[in-house]
Amino acid sequence: MRGRSDGSQKRRLITSVCVVAIFLVFLYAYYGSLFGSQGRGALEYGSRSLRKLGSSYLGGDDDGDGKQDESSLKFGDDENDVTLKSFPVCDDRHSELIPCLDRHLIYQMRLKLDLSLMEHYERHCPPPERRYNCLIPPPPGYQVPIKWPKSRDEVWKANIPHTHLAHEKSDQNWMVVKGDKINFPGGGTHFHYGADKYIAAMANMLNFSNNNLNNGGRLRTVLDVGCGVASFGGYLLSSNVIAMSLAPNDVHQNQIQFALERGIPAYLGVLGTKRLPYPSRSYELAHCSRCRIDWLQRDGILLLELDRLLRPGGYFAYSSPEAYAQDEEDLRIWREMSALVERMCWRIASKRNQTVIWQKPLNNDCYMAREPGTQPPLCRSDDDPDAVWGVNMEACITPYSEHDHRVKGSGLAPWPARLTSPPPRLTDFGYSTDMFTKDTEMWQRRVENYWSLLSSKISSDTVRNVMDMKANMGSFAAALRTKDVWVMNVVPEDGPNTLKLIYDRGLIGSIHSWCEAYSTYPRTYDLLHAWTVFSDIEKKGCSGEDLLLEMDRILRPTGFIIIRDKQSIVDFIKKYLTALHWEAVATSDSSDEEGEEVVFIVQKKIWRTSESFRDSE
């Protein structure tokens, strides 16, 4: 009988297989729901192709073809389409993820970068197949940030649980850990006794009245290179001077994250090989306090980048041992740097103790008087000093336009009059004074309407860090003049480079493409304003879903988003509110000439993963 099937055996085998199958289905259902409830799964619900959650990003196998599902690109889908029910949550170790400045990406993609040129601190964005398609979780114990102006001096330690700098810079008063908070005494590498005294001393060096660095409103915008935790920029604000505090995501952990948590304007960037994302003639003052930058490298290319950014007659304040030390190496650097800036036509405006302040010329006379062949050369006539997105730095001097040479300066009104005065560079775009005035008035009305819609949700100190994702001429930011806020004005990389008008108004901002992640830490803005941003990326074929996740990444819990766009865009966004833990606050039809636009305001809720909740307990 061997080899013949036995009926009872067969029935038992079938029964066993069925039991095992039922058991496996139960396990799948149970753990699938568990992972979903904990926000740890990688599954998107609905009949959509899966986009992997970073397995390839962290070095795992990637069997996807790298293409995004077309449904994630559609705006205004038919209501019968499958609606996304949830987003997975990224692993807790990615709570501070900056997608385009992520060291893991550089290692995993084996990018061949020159570390000596700081290329590893520049932007390197993940390709579509390596993007995280998940929500960035807050760290354990996260709390709503302390409100400005108190936040200038203290933040919750749980929000940025890094105390490395408190120990490393303990002799310089950068920051001090006290219980559940981190305090900022206002010190820095070259101003241990407080940024306020250092700023006043700098104004005194320049003979500015009342030792006020704003010089009667003539000095308004500052670039602080290698800013540390941005105490210099934080203390400038009381003088109506606004600084773009700049530092890379380097070994000095989380400098920019601390700055933004404090409510101080800041941006993640580095003087490497690419131009900084700011137009020419943006700043009245550049500042470096022991920023450890080799200004002599590559024919002075980094110093020439500062030269591009400084206005006619602008200053560079340099506090460093080379300015005062007497050892052989410091003296060599000082001699070579002095020779370089002299060939650049800078002159010493003042030199005292540890600090030297150079001044850039007001016109082209000095450039024209240089001997033929003098290095660095003048830039080519076809070089656009305002082209910055992904553009390499050039070791050359940008001469002034005929107009600026003739008038010997930028022709800007003092602050705050320059905020509403038509900028001289309006003519670069063919804009008239009347167009500028109407734009300013229109956004004043719009902002008043926004605040009316938000009135039940906000008080005078609810909002501090604001981003205008498509700033045009900066009139949205100008309309917030009476609020205790600052605005990062973002101008698209492929549109009119109106960012120079924004800087001419005494405001700050950067160039960016919203098809990529922004150079900032998670949870750094209280309010995002998105005027036709979704419509713009729709035309480019970029993913609206990716943009929603990016906006959620940079928005603080309890923060707000004001979307001003066409109805189909608003309908698209509404499908994702539950998935993003956003709550609709208000909807309003446009009340001005742009009648087809709809205003939709949402608020981000506070949420935690079960793991972070356990850790905080």
Coordinates of C-alpha atoms in Angstrom, one line a residue:
M1 CA 0.0 0.0 0.0
R2 CA 3.1 2.2 0.2
G3 CA 2.8 5.3 -2.1
R4 CA -1.0 5.3 -2.2
S5 CA -2.9 8.3 -0.8
D6 CA -4.7 7.7 2.4
G7 CA -8.1 9.6 2.7
S8 CA -7.9 10.4 6.4
Q9 CA -4.3 11.5 6.1
K10 CA -5.2 13.7 3.2
R11 CA -8.1 15.3 5.2
R12 CA -5.8 15.8 8.2
L13 CA -3.2 17.5 5.9
I14 CA -5.8 19.8 4.4
T15 CA -7.1 20.7 7.9
S16 CA -3.6 21.4 9.1
V17 CA -2.9 23.6 6.1
C18 CA -6.1 25.6 6.7
V19 CA -5.3 26.1 10.4
V20 CA -1.8 27.4 9.5
A21 CA -3.2 29.6 6.8
I22 CA -5.9 31.1 9.2
F23 CA -3.2 31.6 11.8
L24 CA -0.9 33.4 9.4
V25 CA -3.8 35.6 8.2
F26 CA -4.5 36.4 11.9
L27 CA -0.8 37.3 12.5
Y28 CA -0.8 39.5 9.4
A29 CA -4.0 41.3 10.4
Y30 CA -2.9 41.7 14.0
Y31 CA 0.6 43.0 13.3
G32 CA -0.5 45.0 10.3
S33 CA -3.0 46.9 12.4
L34 CA -0.5 47.2 15.3
F35 CA 2.1 48.8 13.0
G36 CA -0.5 51.0 11.5
S37 CA -1.6 52.2 15.0
Q38 CA 1.9 52.8 16.1
G39 CA 2.7 54.7 12.9
R40 CA 5.7 52.4 12.3
G41 CA 4.6 50.7 9.1
A42 CA 5.7 51.3 5.6
L43 CA 2.3 50.7 4.0
E44 CA 0.1 53.3 2.3
Y45 CA -3.5 52.2 2.2
G46 CA -5.6 52.1 -1.0
S47 CA -4.8 50.9 -4.5
R48 CA -1.6 52.8 -4.8
S49 CA 1.9 51.6 -5.6
L50 CA 4.1 51.5 -2.5
R51 CA 7.0 54.0 -2.1
K52 CA 9.6 52.4 0.1
L53 CA 10.4 54.0 3.5
G54 CA 14.1 54.5 3.4
S55 CA 15.3 50.9 3.2
S56 CA 17.5 51.8 0.2
Y57 CA 18.3 55.1 1.9
L58 CA 19.8 53.3 4.9
G59 CA 21.5 50.7 2.8
G60 CA 18.9 48.0 2.3
D61 CA 17.8 46.4 -1.0
D62 CA 15.5 48.4 -3.2
D63 CA 13.5 46.4 -5.7
G64 CA 11.4 49.4 -6.8
D65 CA 11.8 51.0 -10.2
G66 CA 12.2 54.4 -8.6
K67 CA 9.1 55.9 -10.3
Q68 CA 6.4 57.7 -8.4
D69 CA 2.9 56.5 -8.8
E70 CA 1.1 58.9 -11.1
S71 CA -1.8 59.2 -8.7
S72 CA 0.5 61.1 -6.3
L73 CA 1.1 63.8 -8.9
K74 CA -2.6 64.5 -9.6
F75 CA -4.3 67.5 -8.2
G76 CA -8.1 67.7 -8.1
D77 CA -8.7 64.0 -8.5
D78 CA -12.2 62.7 -9.0
E79 CA -14.0 62.0 -5.7
N80 CA -14.4 58.4 -6.7
D81 CA -10.6 57.9 -6.6
V82 CA -9.1 56.0 -3.7
T83 CA -8.2 58.5 -0.9
L84 CA -5.1 58.0 1.1
K85 CA -6.0 56.9 4.6
S86 CA -2.7 57.3 6.5
F87 CA 0.9 58.2 6.2
P88 CA 3.4 56.0 8.0
V89 CA 5.7 57.6 10.5
C90 CA 9.5 57.7 10.1
D91 CA 11.7 55.9 12.5
D92 CA 12.3 58.1 15.7
R93 CA 16.0 58.4 14.8
H94 CA 15.0 60.6 11.9
S95 CA 13.3 63.2 14.1
E96 CA 15.8 65.8 12.9
L97 CA 16.0 64.7 9.2
I98 CA 17.0 67.3 6.6
P99 CA 16.6 65.4 3.4
C100 CA 19.0 67.4 1.2
L101 CA 21.7 67.7 4.0
D102 CA 21.6 64.1 5.2
R103 CA 25.0 62.6 5.8
H104 CA 23.5 59.0 5.4
L105 CA 22.5 59.9 1.9
I106 CA 26.0 60.9 0.9
Y107 CA 27.5 57.7 2.3
Q108 CA 24.9 55.4 0.8
M109 CA 25.1 57.0 -2.7
R110 CA 28.9 57.0 -2.5
L111 CA 29.1 60.6 -3.7
K112 CA 32.6 61.6 -4.5
L113 CA 32.9 64.9 -2.7
D114 CA 35.9 67.1 -1.9
L115 CA 35.9 67.4 1.9
S116 CA 38.5 70.2 1.8
L117 CA 36.0 72.3 -0.2
M118 CA 33.1 71.6 2.2
E119 CA 31.1 69.9 -0.6
H120 CA 29.8 67.4 2.0
Y121 CA 28.0 70.3 3.7
E122 CA 26.3 71.5 0.5
R123 CA 22.9 70.4 -0.7
H124 CA 22.6 66.8 -2.1
C125 CA 19.0 65.9 -2.5
P126 CA 17.7 62.3 -2.6
P127 CA 16.4 61.0 -6.0
P128 CA 12.7 60.1 -6.0
E129 CA 13.2 56.4 -5.1
R130 CA 15.2 57.4 -2.0
R131 CA 12.8 59.9 -0.6
Y132 CA 11.2 59.3 2.7
N133 CA 7.4 59.0 2.3
C134 CA 6.6 59.4 6.0
L135 CA 5.9 61.9 8.7
I136 CA 8.8 63.1 10.8
P137 CA 8.1 62.4 14.5
P138 CA 8.8 64.9 17.3
P139 CA 11.5 63.9 19.8
P140 CA 10.3 62.4 23.2
G141 CA 8.9 65.0 25.5
Y142 CA 8.5 67.6 22.8
Q143 CA 6.7 70.8 24.0
V144 CA 5.2 73.8 22.2
P145 CA 8.2 76.2 22.0
I146 CA 8.7 79.0 24.5
K147 CA 7.3 82.2 23.1
W148 CA 9.3 85.2 21.8
P149 CA 10.9 87.3 23.2
K150 CA 11.5 84.9 26.2
S151 CA 12.7 82.3 23.7
R152 CA 15.8 84.4 22.8
D153 CA 17.2 83.4 26.2
E154 CA 15.8 79.9 26.8
V155 CA 14.4 76.9 25.1
W156 CA 13.0 73.5 26.1
K157 CA 15.9 70.9 26.3
A158 CA 13.5 68.2 25.2
N159 CA 12.9 70.0 21.9
I160 CA 16.6 69.9 21.0
P161 CA 18.1 67.3 23.3
H162 CA 21.8 68.2 22.4
T163 CA 24.1 69.5 25.1
H164 CA 27.4 69.0 23.3
L165 CA 27.9 72.7 22.7
A166 CA 27.2 73.6 26.3
H167 CA 30.3 71.6 27.3
E168 CA 32.5 72.4 24.3
K169 CA 31.9 76.1 24.5
S170 CA 31.4 76.4 28.3
D171 CA 34.1 79.0 28.5
Q172 CA 32.4 81.2 25.9
N173 CA 28.9 81.4 27.3
W174 CA 27.1 80.0 24.2
M175 CA 24.6 78.0 26.1
V176 CA 24.0 76.6 29.6
V177 CA 21.9 73.6 30.6
K178 CA 19.6 74.3 33.5
G179 CA 17.1 71.6 34.5
D180 CA 14.6 71.1 31.6
K181 CA 15.8 74.1 29.7
I182 CA 18.8 75.4 27.8
N183 CA 19.7 79.0 28.5
F184 CA 21.6 81.4 26.2
P185 CA 23.6 84.0 28.1
G186 CA 24.4 85.8 24.8
G187 CA 28.1 84.9 24.5
G188 CA 30.1 83.9 21.5
T189 CA 33.6 82.9 20.6
H190 CA 34.9 86.5 20.5
F191 CA 32.2 88.1 22.7
H192 CA 32.2 86.0 25.9
Y193 CA 30.7 88.9 27.9
G194 CA 27.6 89.4 25.7
A195 CA 26.6 90.1 22.1
D196 CA 25.0 93.4 23.1
K197 CA 28.3 94.8 24.3
Y198 CA 30.2 93.5 21.3
I199 CA 27.6 95.0 18.9
A200 CA 27.8 98.4 20.7
A201 CA 31.6 98.3 20.4
M202 CA 31.4 97.6 16.7
A203 CA 29.1 100.6 16.2
N204 CA 31.5 102.7 18.2
M205 CA 34.4 101.6 16.0
L206 CA 32.4 102.9 13.0
N207 CA 31.5 106.2 14.8
F208 CA 27.7 105.4 14.4
S209 CA 25.6 107.7 16.6
N210 CA 24.5 106.3 20.0
N211 CA 26.6 103.2 19.4
N212 CA 23.7 101.8 17.5
L213 CA 24.7 99.6 14.6
N214 CA 21.6 100.5 12.6
N215 CA 23.3 103.8 11.8
G216 CA 20.0 105.7 11.7
G217 CA 18.3 103.0 9.6
R218 CA 21.0 102.9 7.0
L219 CA 22.4 99.5 8.1
R220 CA 19.5 97.0 8.1
T221 CA 20.5 93.6 6.6
V222 CA 23.4 91.5 8.0
L223 CA 25.0 88.1 7.0
D224 CA 26.5 86.3 10.0
V225 CA 28.8 83.6 8.7
G226 CA 29.5 80.7 11.0
C227 CA 26.9 82.1 13.4
G228 CA 27.1 79.5 16.2
V229 CA 23.7 79.6 18.1
A230 CA 23.0 83.0 16.5
S231 CA 23.2 85.2 19.6
F232 CA 24.8 88.0 17.5
G233 CA 21.7 88.0 15.2
G234 CA 19.4 87.7 18.2
Y235 CA 20.7 90.8 19.9
L236 CA 20.7 92.8 16.7
L237 CA 16.9 92.5 16.4
S238 CA 16.4 95.1 19.2
S239 CA 18.2 97.6 17.0
N240 CA 15.9 97.0 14.0
V241 CA 18.8 95.1 12.2
I242 CA 17.9 91.7 10.8
A243 CA 20.7 89.1 10.3
M244 CA 20.7 86.0 8.2
S245 CA 22.5 83.7 10.6
L246 CA 24.3 81.0 8.5
A247 CA 26.1 77.8 9.5
P248 CA 26.4 74.3 8.1
N249 CA 25.1 71.1 9.5
D250 CA 28.5 70.2 10.9
V251 CA 30.2 68.9 14.0
H252 CA 28.9 71.9 16.0
Q253 CA 25.7 70.1 16.6
N254 CA 22.4 71.8 15.7
Q255 CA 23.5 75.4 15.7
I256 CA 20.8 76.5 13.3
Q257 CA 18.2 74.4 15.0
F258 CA 18.9 76.2 18.3
A259 CA 18.8 79.5 16.4
L260 CA 15.3 78.8 14.9
E261 CA 14.0 77.3 18.1
R262 CA 15.0 80.6 19.8
G263 CA 13.0 82.6 17.1
I264 CA 16.1 84.0 15.4
P265 CA 16.3 84.1 11.6
A266 CA 18.7 81.5 10.4
Y267 CA 19.6 79.2 7.4
L268 CA 21.6 76.0 6.9
G269 CA 24.3 76.8 4.4
V270 CA 28.1 76.8 3.9
L271 CA 30.7 78.7 1.9
G272 CA 31.8 75.8 -0.2
T273 CA 31.7 75.6 -4.0
K274 CA 28.2 77.0 -4.8
R275 CA 27.0 80.5 -4.5
L276 CA 24.9 81.2 -1.4
P277 CA 21.1 81.5 -2.3
Y278 CA 21.0 85.3 -2.1
P279 CA 21.3 87.9 -4.9
S280 CA 24.1 90.4 -5.3
R281 CA 24.2 93.5 -3.1
S282 CA 21.9 92.0 -0.4
Y283 CA 23.7 92.9 2.8
E284 CA 25.1 96.1 4.4
L285 CA 27.3 94.0 6.8
A286 CA 28.9 90.6 6.7
H287 CA 30.2 89.3 10.0
C288 CA 32.6 86.5 11.0
S289 CA 33.5 85.9 14.6
R290 CA 36.2 83.1 14.7
C291 CA 34.2 81.3 12.0
R292 CA 37.3 79.2 11.1
I293 CA 37.0 79.8 7.4
D294 CA 40.2 79.8 5.3
W295 CA 39.5 83.1 3.4
L296 CA 42.8 82.7 1.4
Q297 CA 41.9 79.4 -0.3
R298 CA 41.3 79.2 -4.1
D299 CA 42.4 82.7 -4.8
G300 CA 40.2 84.2 -2.2
I301 CA 37.0 82.8 -3.7
L302 CA 35.1 82.8 -0.4
L303 CA 35.9 86.4 0.3
L304 CA 34.9 87.2 -3.2
E305 CA 31.5 85.6 -2.5
L306 CA 31.0 88.0 0.4
D307 CA 32.0 90.8 -1.9
R308 CA 29.2 89.8 -4.3
L309 CA 26.7 89.9 -1.5
L310 CA 27.8 93.2 0.0
R311 CA 26.1 96.5 -1.0
P312 CA 28.2 99.4 -2.2
G313 CA 30.0 100.7 0.9
G314 CA 29.1 97.6 2.8
Y315 CA 31.3 96.3 5.7
F316 CA 32.9 93.1 6.6
A317 CA 33.6 92.7 10.4
Y318 CA 36.2 90.1 11.1
S319 CA 37.0 89.0 14.7
S320 CA 39.8 86.5 14.7
P321 CA 43.3 85.9 16.0
E322 CA 44.8 87.0 12.6
A323 CA 43.5 90.5 13.3
Y324 CA 45.6 90.9 16.5
A325 CA 47.8 87.9 17.3
Q326 CA 51.6 88.2 16.9
D327 CA 52.7 84.6 16.3
E328 CA 54.3 83.8 12.9
E329 CA 51.4 82.0 11.3
D330 CA 48.8 84.5 12.3
L331 CA 51.0 87.3 11.0
R332 CA 51.5 85.5 7.7
I333 CA 47.7 85.1 7.3
W334 CA 47.1 88.7 8.2
R335 CA 49.6 90.0 5.6
E336 CA 48.2 87.8 2.8
M337 CA 44.6 88.6 3.7
S338 CA 45.4 92.4 3.9
A339 CA 47.0 92.2 0.4
L340 CA 44.0 90.3 -1.0
V341 CA 41.4 92.7 0.3
E342 CA 43.5 95.7 -0.9
R343 CA 43.5 94.3 -4.4
M344 CA 39.7 93.9 -4.0
C345 CA 39.6 97.6 -3.3
W346 CA 38.4 97.2 0.3
R347 CA 39.8 99.6 2.9
I348 CA 40.1 99.3 6.6
A349 CA 37.3 101.3 8.2
S350 CA 38.4 100.5 11.7
K351 CA 40.7 98.1 13.6
R352 CA 40.6 97.7 17.4
N353 CA 41.6 94.9 19.8
Q354 CA 40.4 91.6 18.2
T355 CA 38.3 93.0 15.4
V356 CA 39.0 94.6 12.0
I357 CA 36.2 96.1 9.8
W358 CA 36.8 96.5 6.1
Q359 CA 34.6 98.6 3.8
K360 CA 33.7 97.9 0.2
P361 CA 34.0 100.8 -2.3
L362 CA 31.0 102.8 -3.3
N363 CA 31.7 102.8 -7.1
N364 CA 34.0 101.3 -9.8
D365 CA 36.8 103.9 -9.6
C366 CA 39.2 101.8 -7.7
Y367 CA 38.5 98.7 -9.9
M368 CA 39.3 100.8 -13.0
A369 CA 42.5 102.1 -11.5
R370 CA 44.1 98.7 -10.9
E371 CA 47.1 97.6 -12.9
P372 CA 46.3 95.3 -15.8
G373 CA 46.4 91.7 -14.8
T374 CA 45.7 92.4 -11.1
Q375 CA 44.2 89.4 -9.3
P376 CA 41.4 88.7 -8.6
P377 CA 40.0 89.8 -12.0
L378 CA 36.7 91.5 -12.7
C379 CA 33.9 89.1 -13.6
R380 CA 33.0 88.7 -17.2
S381 CA 30.4 91.0 -18.6
D382 CA 28.0 88.1 -19.2
D383 CA 28.2 86.8 -15.6
D384 CA 24.9 87.3 -13.8
P385 CA 25.7 88.0 -10.1
D386 CA 22.1 87.3 -9.2
A387 CA 22.1 83.7 -10.6
V388 CA 22.6 81.5 -7.6
W389 CA 20.6 78.3 -7.6
G390 CA 23.3 75.6 -8.2
V391 CA 25.7 78.1 -9.6
N392 CA 29.4 77.7 -8.9
M393 CA 31.2 80.5 -7.1
E394 CA 33.6 82.6 -9.3
A395 CA 37.0 84.0 -8.1
C396 CA 36.2 87.4 -9.6
I397 CA 35.0 90.8 -8.5
T398 CA 31.5 91.9 -9.6
P399 CA 31.7 95.5 -10.7
Y400 CA 28.7 97.8 -10.2
S401 CA 26.2 98.7 -12.8
E402 CA 26.4 102.1 -14.5
H403 CA 23.6 103.3 -12.4
D404 CA 25.1 102.3 -9.1
H405 CA 28.5 103.6 -10.1
R406 CA 27.0 106.9 -11.0
V407 CA 25.0 107.3 -7.8
K408 CA 27.7 105.9 -5.6
G409 CA 25.5 103.5 -3.7
S410 CA 22.3 101.5 -3.7
G411 CA 20.0 104.6 -3.3
L412 CA 18.0 102.9 -0.6
A413 CA 15.9 104.8 2.0
P414 CA 16.7 104.3 5.7
W415 CA 14.7 101.6 7.5
P416 CA 11.7 101.5 8.1
A417 CA 10.9 103.9 5.1
R418 CA 12.7 101.4 2.7
L419 CA 10.0 98.8 3.5
T420 CA 7.4 100.7 1.5
S421 CA 9.6 102.8 -0.8
P422 CA 9.8 101.5 -4.4
P423 CA 13.2 99.7 -4.6
P424 CA 15.6 101.1 -7.2
R425 CA 16.0 97.7 -8.8
L426 CA 12.2 97.6 -9.8
T427 CA 13.3 98.7 -13.2
D428 CA 15.3 95.4 -13.6
F429 CA 11.9 93.7 -14.0
G430 CA 10.0 96.4 -15.9
Y431 CA 7.9 97.0 -12.8
S432 CA 6.5 100.5 -12.2
T433 CA 6.2 102.3 -9.0
D434 CA 2.4 102.1 -9.3
M435 CA 2.6 98.3 -9.6
F436 CA 4.7 98.2 -6.5
T437 CA 2.3 100.4 -4.5
K438 CA -0.7 98.4 -5.6
D439 CA 1.0 95.1 -4.7
T440 CA 1.8 96.4 -1.3
E441 CA -1.7 97.6 -0.7
M442 CA -3.3 94.3 -1.9
W443 CA -1.2 92.2 0.4
Q444 CA -2.0 94.5 3.3
R445 CA -5.7 93.7 2.7
R446 CA -5.0 90.0 2.3
V447 CA -3.0 89.8 5.5
E448 CA -5.7 91.6 7.5
N449 CA -8.2 89.0 6.2
Y450 CA -5.9 86.2 7.2
W451 CA -5.6 87.5 10.7
S452 CA -9.3 87.9 10.9
L453 CA -9.8 84.3 9.9
L454 CA -7.2 83.3 12.5
S455 CA -8.5 85.5 15.3
S456 CA -10.0 82.7 17.3
K457 CA -6.8 80.7 17.2
I458 CA -3.9 83.1 17.7
S459 CA -2.8 85.8 20.1
S460 CA 0.0 88.4 19.8
D461 CA 2.8 85.8 20.6
T462 CA 1.4 82.7 18.9
V463 CA 3.5 83.2 15.7
R464 CA 7.2 84.0 15.5
N465 CA 9.0 82.2 12.6
V466 CA 7.1 82.8 9.3
M467 CA 7.9 81.6 5.8
D468 CA 6.4 83.0 2.7
M469 CA 6.9 80.1 0.2
K470 CA 6.4 82.3 -2.9
A471 CA 7.2 85.9 -1.9
N472 CA 7.2 87.8 -5.2
M473 CA 8.1 91.4 -4.1
G474 CA 7.8 90.7 -0.3
S475 CA 4.6 92.5 0.3
F476 CA 3.2 89.7 2.4
A477 CA 6.1 90.2 4.8
A478 CA 5.8 93.9 4.6
A479 CA 2.2 93.7 5.7
L480 CA 3.4 91.9 8.9
R481 CA 5.5 94.9 10.0
T482 CA 3.4 95.5 13.1
K483 CA 3.5 91.9 14.2
D484 CA 6.4 90.6 16.4
V485 CA 7.5 88.1 13.7
W486 CA 10.2 87.7 11.1
V487 CA 9.7 86.3 7.6
M488 CA 11.8 84.0 5.5
N489 CA 10.9 85.1 2.0
V490 CA 11.3 82.3 -0.6
V491 CA 11.5 83.1 -4.3
P492 CA 11.3 80.2 -6.9
E493 CA 14.6 79.3 -8.6
D494 CA 13.0 79.4 -12.1
G495 CA 11.0 82.7 -11.9
P496 CA 11.9 86.4 -11.8
N497 CA 14.6 86.8 -9.2
T498 CA 12.6 89.3 -7.2
L499 CA 14.6 88.4 -4.1
K500 CA 16.8 91.4 -4.7
L501 CA 13.7 93.6 -4.4
I502 CA 12.9 91.9 -1.1
Y503 CA 16.4 92.6 0.3
D504 CA 16.1 96.2 -1.0
R505 CA 13.0 96.5 1.2
G506 CA 15.1 95.5 4.3
L507 CA 13.8 92.0 4.4
I508 CA 15.5 88.6 4.1
G509 CA 15.0 85.4 2.2
S510 CA 16.4 82.7 -0.1
I511 CA 16.1 81.1 -3.5
H512 CA 14.6 77.6 -3.5
S513 CA 12.8 75.0 -5.6
W514 CA 9.8 73.4 -3.9
C515 CA 10.4 70.2 -5.9
E516 CA 13.1 69.7 -3.2
A517 CA 13.3 69.9 0.6
Y518 CA 14.2 73.2 2.2
S519 CA 17.5 73.6 4.1
T520 CA 16.1 73.7 7.6
Y521 CA 15.6 71.4 10.5
P522 CA 12.1 69.9 11.2
R523 CA 9.7 71.9 13.3
T524 CA 11.2 75.3 12.7
Y525 CA 8.4 77.5 11.4
D526 CA 5.1 78.6 13.1
L527 CA 3.4 79.8 9.9
L528 CA 3.7 78.9 6.2
H529 CA 2.1 81.0 3.5
A530 CA 1.7 79.1 0.2
W531 CA 0.4 81.4 -2.5
T532 CA -0.1 79.3 -5.7
V533 CA 2.9 77.1 -4.7
F534 CA 1.0 73.9 -5.4
S535 CA -0.2 75.2 -8.8
D536 CA 3.4 76.0 -9.7
I537 CA 4.8 72.5 -8.9
E538 CA 1.8 70.9 -10.6
K539 CA 3.0 72.6 -13.8
K540 CA 6.5 71.2 -13.2
G541 CA 5.2 67.7 -12.7
C542 CA 6.5 67.5 -9.1
S543 CA 4.6 65.7 -6.4
G544 CA 2.0 67.6 -4.4
E545 CA 2.2 64.7 -1.9
D546 CA 5.9 65.3 -1.4
L547 CA 5.3 69.0 -0.8
L548 CA 2.7 68.3 1.8
L549 CA 5.1 66.0 3.7
E550 CA 7.8 68.7 3.4
M551 CA 5.6 71.4 4.7
D552 CA 4.6 69.1 7.6
R553 CA 8.3 68.5 8.3
I554 CA 9.3 72.1 8.7
L555 CA 6.1 73.2 10.5
R556 CA 6.0 73.3 14.3
P557 CA 3.2 71.3 16.0
T558 CA 0.3 73.7 16.6
G559 CA 1.6 75.8 13.6
F560 CA -0.5 77.1 10.8
I561 CA -0.5 76.9 7.0
I562 CA -2.3 79.5 4.8
I563 CA -2.9 78.1 1.4
R564 CA -4.0 80.5 -1.3
D565 CA -4.7 78.7 -4.5
K566 CA -7.3 77.4 -6.9
Q567 CA -10.3 75.3 -5.7
S568 CA -8.9 72.0 -7.1
I569 CA -5.7 72.4 -5.1
V570 CA -7.7 73.0 -1.9
D571 CA -9.8 69.9 -2.7
F572 CA -6.6 67.9 -3.2
I573 CA -5.2 69.0 0.1
K574 CA -8.4 68.3 2.0
K575 CA -8.0 64.6 1.2
Y576 CA -4.8 64.5 3.2
L577 CA -5.8 66.3 6.4
T578 CA -6.4 63.2 8.5
A579 CA -3.2 61.5 7.2
L580 CA -1.1 64.6 8.1
H581 CA -2.9 65.2 11.5
W582 CA -3.9 68.6 10.2
E583 CA -7.1 70.4 11.1
A584 CA -9.1 72.8 8.9
V585 CA -9.4 76.2 10.6
A586 CA -11.1 78.4 7.9
T587 CA -12.0 78.6 4.3
S588 CA -12.7 81.8 2.4
D589 CA -13.2 82.9 -1.1
S590 CA -10.8 85.5 -2.4
S591 CA -12.2 89.0 -1.8
D592 CA -10.0 90.8 -4.3
E593 CA -9.4 90.8 -8.0
E594 CA -8.0 87.3 -8.0
G595 CA -11.5 85.9 -7.6
E596 CA -10.6 82.3 -8.6
E597 CA -8.3 81.9 -5.6
V598 CA -9.5 80.3 -2.4
V599 CA -8.0 80.8 1.0
F600 CA -7.7 77.6 3.1
I601 CA -6.1 77.6 6.6
V602 CA -5.1 74.5 8.5
Q603 CA -3.4 73.9 11.8
K604 CA -1.0 71.1 12.7
K605 CA -1.9 69.0 15.7
I606 CA 0.6 67.7 18.3
W607 CA 1.1 64.0 18.0
R608 CA 3.6 61.4 19.2
T609 CA 4.6 57.9 18.3
S610 CA 4.0 55.3 21.0
E611 CA 7.7 54.9 21.4
S612 CA 8.4 58.6 22.0
F613 CA 5.5 58.7 24.4
R614 CA 7.0 55.9 26.4
D615 CA 10.4 57.6 26.4
S616 CA 9.0 60.9 27.6
E617 CA 7.3 59.1 30.5

